[in-house]
Short mmCIF file of C-alpha atoms in Angstrom, two decimals:
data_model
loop_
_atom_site.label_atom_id
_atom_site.label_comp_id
_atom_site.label_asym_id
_atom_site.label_seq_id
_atom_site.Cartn_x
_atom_site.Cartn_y
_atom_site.Cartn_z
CA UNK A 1 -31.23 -112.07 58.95
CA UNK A 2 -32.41 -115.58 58.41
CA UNK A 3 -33.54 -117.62 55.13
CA UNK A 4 -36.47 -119.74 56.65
CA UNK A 5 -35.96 -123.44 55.95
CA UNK A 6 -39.14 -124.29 55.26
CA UNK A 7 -40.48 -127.81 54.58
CA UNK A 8 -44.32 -128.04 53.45
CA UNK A 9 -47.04 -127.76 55.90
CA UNK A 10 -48.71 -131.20 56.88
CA UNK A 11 -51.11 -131.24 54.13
CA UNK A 12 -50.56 -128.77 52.04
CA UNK A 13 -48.89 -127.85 48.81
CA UNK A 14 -46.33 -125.07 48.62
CA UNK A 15 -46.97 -122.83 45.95
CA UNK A 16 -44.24 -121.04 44.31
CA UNK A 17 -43.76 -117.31 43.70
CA UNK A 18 -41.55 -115.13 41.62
CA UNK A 19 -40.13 -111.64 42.95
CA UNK A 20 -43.23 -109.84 41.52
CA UNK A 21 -45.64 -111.61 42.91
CA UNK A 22 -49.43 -110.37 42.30
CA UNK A 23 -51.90 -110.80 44.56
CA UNK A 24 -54.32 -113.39 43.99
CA UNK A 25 -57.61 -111.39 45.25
CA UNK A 26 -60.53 -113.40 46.15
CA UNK A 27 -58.68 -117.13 45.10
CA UNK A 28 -56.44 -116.32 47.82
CA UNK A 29 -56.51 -118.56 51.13
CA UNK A 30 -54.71 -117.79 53.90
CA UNK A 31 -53.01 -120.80 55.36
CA UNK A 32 -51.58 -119.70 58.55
CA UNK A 33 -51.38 -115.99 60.62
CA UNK A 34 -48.56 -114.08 61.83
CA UNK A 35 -48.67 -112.51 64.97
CA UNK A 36 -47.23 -109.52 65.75
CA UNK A 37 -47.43 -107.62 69.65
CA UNK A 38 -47.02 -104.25 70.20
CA UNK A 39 -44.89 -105.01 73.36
CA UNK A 40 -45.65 -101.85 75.39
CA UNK A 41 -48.68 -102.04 75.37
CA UNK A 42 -49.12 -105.86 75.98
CA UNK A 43 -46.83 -105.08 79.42
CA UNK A 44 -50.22 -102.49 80.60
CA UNK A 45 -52.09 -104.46 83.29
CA UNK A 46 -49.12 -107.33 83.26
CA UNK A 47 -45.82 -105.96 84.87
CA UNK A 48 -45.41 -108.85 86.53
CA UNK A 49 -44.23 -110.90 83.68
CA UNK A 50 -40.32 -110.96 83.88
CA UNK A 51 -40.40 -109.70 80.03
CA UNK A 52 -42.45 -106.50 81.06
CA UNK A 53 -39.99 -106.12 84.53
CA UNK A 54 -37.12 -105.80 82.22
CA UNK A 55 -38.67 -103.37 79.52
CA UNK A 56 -36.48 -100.50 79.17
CA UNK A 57 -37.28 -97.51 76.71
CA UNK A 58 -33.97 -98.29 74.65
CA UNK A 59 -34.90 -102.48 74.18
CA UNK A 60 -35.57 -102.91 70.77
CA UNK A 61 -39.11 -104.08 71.37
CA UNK A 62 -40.05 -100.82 72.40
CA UNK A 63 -39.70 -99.51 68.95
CA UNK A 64 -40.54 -102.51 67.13
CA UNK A 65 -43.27 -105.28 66.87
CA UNK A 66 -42.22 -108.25 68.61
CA UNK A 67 -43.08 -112.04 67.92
CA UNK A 68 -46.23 -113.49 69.71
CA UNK A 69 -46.30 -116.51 67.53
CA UNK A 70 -47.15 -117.79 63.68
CA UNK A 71 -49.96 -119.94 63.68
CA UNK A 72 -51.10 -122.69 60.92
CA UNK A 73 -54.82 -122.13 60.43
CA UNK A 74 -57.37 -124.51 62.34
CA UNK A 75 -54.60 -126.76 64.03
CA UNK A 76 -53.04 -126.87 66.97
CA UNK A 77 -51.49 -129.24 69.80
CA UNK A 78 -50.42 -132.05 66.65
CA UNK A 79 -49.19 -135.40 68.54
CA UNK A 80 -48.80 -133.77 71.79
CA UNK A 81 -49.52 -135.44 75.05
CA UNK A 82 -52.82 -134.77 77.36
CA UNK A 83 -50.32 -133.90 79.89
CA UNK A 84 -48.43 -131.47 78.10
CA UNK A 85 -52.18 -129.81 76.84
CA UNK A 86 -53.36 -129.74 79.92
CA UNK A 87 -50.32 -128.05 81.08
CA UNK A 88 -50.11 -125.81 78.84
CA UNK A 89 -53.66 -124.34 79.15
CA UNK A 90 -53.31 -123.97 82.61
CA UNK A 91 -50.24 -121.74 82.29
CA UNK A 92 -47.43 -124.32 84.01
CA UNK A 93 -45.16 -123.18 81.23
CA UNK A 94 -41.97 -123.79 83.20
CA UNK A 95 -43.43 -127.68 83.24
CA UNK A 96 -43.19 -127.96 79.04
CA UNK A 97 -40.54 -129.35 77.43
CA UNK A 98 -37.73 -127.55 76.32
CA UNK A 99 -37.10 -125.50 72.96
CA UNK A 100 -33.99 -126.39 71.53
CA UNK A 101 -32.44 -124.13 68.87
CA UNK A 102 -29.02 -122.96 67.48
CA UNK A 103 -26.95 -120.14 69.61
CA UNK A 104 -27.82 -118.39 66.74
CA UNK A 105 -31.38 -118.88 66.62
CA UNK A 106 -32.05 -118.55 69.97
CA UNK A 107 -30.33 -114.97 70.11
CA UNK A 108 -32.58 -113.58 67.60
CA UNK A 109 -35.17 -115.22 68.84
CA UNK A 110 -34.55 -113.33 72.36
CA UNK A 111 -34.34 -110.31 70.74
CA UNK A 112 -37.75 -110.54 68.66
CA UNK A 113 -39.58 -112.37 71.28
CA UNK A 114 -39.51 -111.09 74.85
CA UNK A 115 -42.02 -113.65 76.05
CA UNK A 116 -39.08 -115.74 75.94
CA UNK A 117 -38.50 -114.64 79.47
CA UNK A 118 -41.94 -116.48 80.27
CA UNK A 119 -41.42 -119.60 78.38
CA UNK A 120 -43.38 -118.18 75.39
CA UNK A 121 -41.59 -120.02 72.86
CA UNK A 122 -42.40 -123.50 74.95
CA UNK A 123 -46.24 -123.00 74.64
CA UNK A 124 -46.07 -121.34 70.72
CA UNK A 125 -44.23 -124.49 69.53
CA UNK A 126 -46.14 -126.83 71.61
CA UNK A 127 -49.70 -125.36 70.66
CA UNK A 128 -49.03 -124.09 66.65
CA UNK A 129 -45.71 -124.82 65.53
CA UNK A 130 -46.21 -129.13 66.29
CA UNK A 131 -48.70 -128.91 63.64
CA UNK A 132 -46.43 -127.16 60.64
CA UNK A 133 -44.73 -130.13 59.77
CA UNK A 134 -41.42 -127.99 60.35
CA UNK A 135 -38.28 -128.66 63.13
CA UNK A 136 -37.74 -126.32 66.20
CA UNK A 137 -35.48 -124.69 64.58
CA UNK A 138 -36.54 -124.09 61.07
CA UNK A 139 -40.17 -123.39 62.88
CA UNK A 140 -39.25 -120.38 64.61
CA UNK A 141 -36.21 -119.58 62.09
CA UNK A 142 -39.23 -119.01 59.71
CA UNK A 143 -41.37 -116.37 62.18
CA UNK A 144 -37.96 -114.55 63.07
CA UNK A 145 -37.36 -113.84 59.14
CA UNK A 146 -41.25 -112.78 58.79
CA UNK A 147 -40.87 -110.79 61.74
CA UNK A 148 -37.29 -109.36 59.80
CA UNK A 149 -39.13 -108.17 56.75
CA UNK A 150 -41.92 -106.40 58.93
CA UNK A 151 -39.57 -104.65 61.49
CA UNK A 152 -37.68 -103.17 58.57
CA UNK A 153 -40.64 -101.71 56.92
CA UNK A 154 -42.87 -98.53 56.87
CA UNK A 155 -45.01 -100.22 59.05
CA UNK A 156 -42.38 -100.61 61.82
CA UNK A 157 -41.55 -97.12 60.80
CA UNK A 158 -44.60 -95.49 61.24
CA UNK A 159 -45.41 -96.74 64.53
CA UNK A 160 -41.79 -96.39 65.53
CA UNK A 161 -43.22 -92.98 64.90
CA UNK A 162 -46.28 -92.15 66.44
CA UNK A 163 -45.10 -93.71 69.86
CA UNK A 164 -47.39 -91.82 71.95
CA UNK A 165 -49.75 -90.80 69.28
CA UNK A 166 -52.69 -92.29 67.40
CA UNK A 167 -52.53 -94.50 64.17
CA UNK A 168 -55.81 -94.81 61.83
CA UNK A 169 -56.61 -97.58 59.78
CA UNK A 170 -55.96 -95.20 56.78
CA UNK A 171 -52.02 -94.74 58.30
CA UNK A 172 -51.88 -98.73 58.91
CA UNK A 173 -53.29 -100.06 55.57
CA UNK A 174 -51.01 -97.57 53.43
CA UNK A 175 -48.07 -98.65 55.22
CA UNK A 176 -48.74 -102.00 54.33
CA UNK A 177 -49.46 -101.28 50.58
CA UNK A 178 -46.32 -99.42 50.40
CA UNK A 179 -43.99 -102.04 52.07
CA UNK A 180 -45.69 -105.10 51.23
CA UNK A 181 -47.56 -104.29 47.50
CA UNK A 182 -51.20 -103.02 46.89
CA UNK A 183 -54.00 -105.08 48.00
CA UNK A 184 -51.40 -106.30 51.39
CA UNK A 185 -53.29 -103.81 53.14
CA UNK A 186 -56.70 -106.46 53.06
CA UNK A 187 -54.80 -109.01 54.57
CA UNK A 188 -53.89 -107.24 57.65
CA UNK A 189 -56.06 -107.18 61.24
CA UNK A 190 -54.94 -104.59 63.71
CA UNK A 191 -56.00 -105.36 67.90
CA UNK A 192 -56.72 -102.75 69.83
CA UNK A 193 -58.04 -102.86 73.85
CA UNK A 194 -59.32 -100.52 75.76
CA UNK A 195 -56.83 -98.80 79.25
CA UNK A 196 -58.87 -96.46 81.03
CA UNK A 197 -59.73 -93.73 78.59
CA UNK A 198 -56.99 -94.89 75.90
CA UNK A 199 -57.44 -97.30 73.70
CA UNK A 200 -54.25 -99.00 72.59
CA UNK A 201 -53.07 -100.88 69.03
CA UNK A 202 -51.69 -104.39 71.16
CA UNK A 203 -51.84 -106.32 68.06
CA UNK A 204 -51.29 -106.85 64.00
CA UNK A 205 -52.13 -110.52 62.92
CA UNK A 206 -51.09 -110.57 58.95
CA UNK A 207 -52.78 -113.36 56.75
CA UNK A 208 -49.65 -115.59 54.67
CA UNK A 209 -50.47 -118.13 52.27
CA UNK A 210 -48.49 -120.82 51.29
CA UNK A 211 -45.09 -119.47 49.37
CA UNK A 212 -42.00 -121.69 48.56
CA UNK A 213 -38.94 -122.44 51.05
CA UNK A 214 -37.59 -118.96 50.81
CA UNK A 215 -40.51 -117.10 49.90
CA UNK A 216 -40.66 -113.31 51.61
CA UNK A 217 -43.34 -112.04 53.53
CA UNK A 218 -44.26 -110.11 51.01
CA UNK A 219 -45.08 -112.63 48.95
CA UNK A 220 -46.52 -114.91 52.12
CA UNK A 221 -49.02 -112.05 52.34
CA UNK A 222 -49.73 -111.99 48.64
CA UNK A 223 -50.77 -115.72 48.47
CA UNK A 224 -53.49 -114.71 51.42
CA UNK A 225 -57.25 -114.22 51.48
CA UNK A 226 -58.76 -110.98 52.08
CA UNK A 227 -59.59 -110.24 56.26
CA UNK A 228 -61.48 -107.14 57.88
CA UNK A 229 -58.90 -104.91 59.68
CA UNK A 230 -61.30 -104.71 62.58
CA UNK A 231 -59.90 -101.46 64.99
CA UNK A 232 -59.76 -98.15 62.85
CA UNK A 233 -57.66 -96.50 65.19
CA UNK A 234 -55.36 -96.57 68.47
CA UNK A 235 -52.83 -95.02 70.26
CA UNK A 236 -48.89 -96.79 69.98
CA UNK A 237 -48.17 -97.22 73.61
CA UNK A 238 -44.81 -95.74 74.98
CA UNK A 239 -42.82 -98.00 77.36
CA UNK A 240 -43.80 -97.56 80.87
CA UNK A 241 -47.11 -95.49 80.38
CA UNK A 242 -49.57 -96.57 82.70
#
């Protein structure tokens, strides 16, 4: 949907990458992490939040990973306020300053990121996206074209599904590979937690590297270092399942 606009991060150099980009095994560094919720199963234990209320069976983050946030590595809260911090880690969300985005932008952003309904975007920006260097807008313009390439992939596809049913590492890490190129599977972390006797996938956090001003996530991904995918398996939570 969107072409990120992306500026360098503070710091670092962008490196640039063709459309068959290798991956650069163990020189690879990964520069930032995107996060990606399994939105079901985030709502278990929180259906109070106004984005869980509203969670219907047929919203499109009930088949598809939604956006938690994309974080630069080993920074956050860049030139913000010990007001806003302090704020912010005590959960007064509705006390942050304002996003400000396109129409455009902040439609997609809706769709891919329910936690808008909580302020979500106010406390992602304020914590991680101050410290990219980027605008508002070309900061979460970015994370909503990341999130683009994963939610029309075999990934998003296999857990589209298995809603109801267990995913393995084995399922995860192929998906990946097949989607993303070989070796994309090692720069993948899946989350699981434990609900009653279930234990549920809640998370994927994918490694990027640096890549150039359109660069895909594939090619974010190949620019990463390696990571241990941590849970081997978990069930892909169905929309009201409690």
């Amino acid at each position: 949907m969107f072409k990120p606009v992306l500026k360098a991060l503070l710091g670092v150099t962008l490196v640039c990458f063709g459309p068959s980009a290798s991956f650069a095994g163990p020189q690879g560094k990964t520069t930032s992490l995107l996060a990606a919720s399994w939105e079901p199963a985030f709502c278990e234990g929180k259906s109070g939040k106004p984005e869980c209320k509203s969670q219907t069976a047929d919203r499109f983050d009930a088949s598809h990973f939604s956006l938690h946030g994309l974080w630069p590595m080993r920074k956050d809260y860049c030139n913000v306020s010990k007001a806003d911090i302090e704020a912010d880690k005590t959960g007064r969300w509705d006390d942050l300053p304002a996003v400000t985005l396109s129409a455009e932008t902040e439609k997609a952003l809706e769709k891919v990121m329910p936690g808008t309904q909580s302020g979500l975007q106010k406390h992602e920006w304020l914590r991680h996206g101050t410290c990219t260097g980027l605008s508002q807008e070309d900061y979460f313009k970015s994370a909503i074209s990341l999130m683009d390439d994963l939610n029309t992939s075999a990934v998003q596809a296999l857990f589209a599904s298995h809603i109801g049913k267990e995913v393995t590492q084995s399922d995860v890490q192929a998906a990946f590979d097949k989607s993303f190129g070989d070796g994309a599977a090692e720069r993948v972390k899946m989350h699981c937690e434990q609900d009653g006797d279930r234990r549920l996938v809640t998370e994927l956090t994918i490694g990027l590297g640096d890549g150039t001003a359109d660069a895909s996530l594939k090619d974010r991904i190949a620019s990463a270092g390696r990571t241990r995918f941590d849970c081997d398996r978990g069930i892909v939570d169905p929309v009201g399942q409690q």
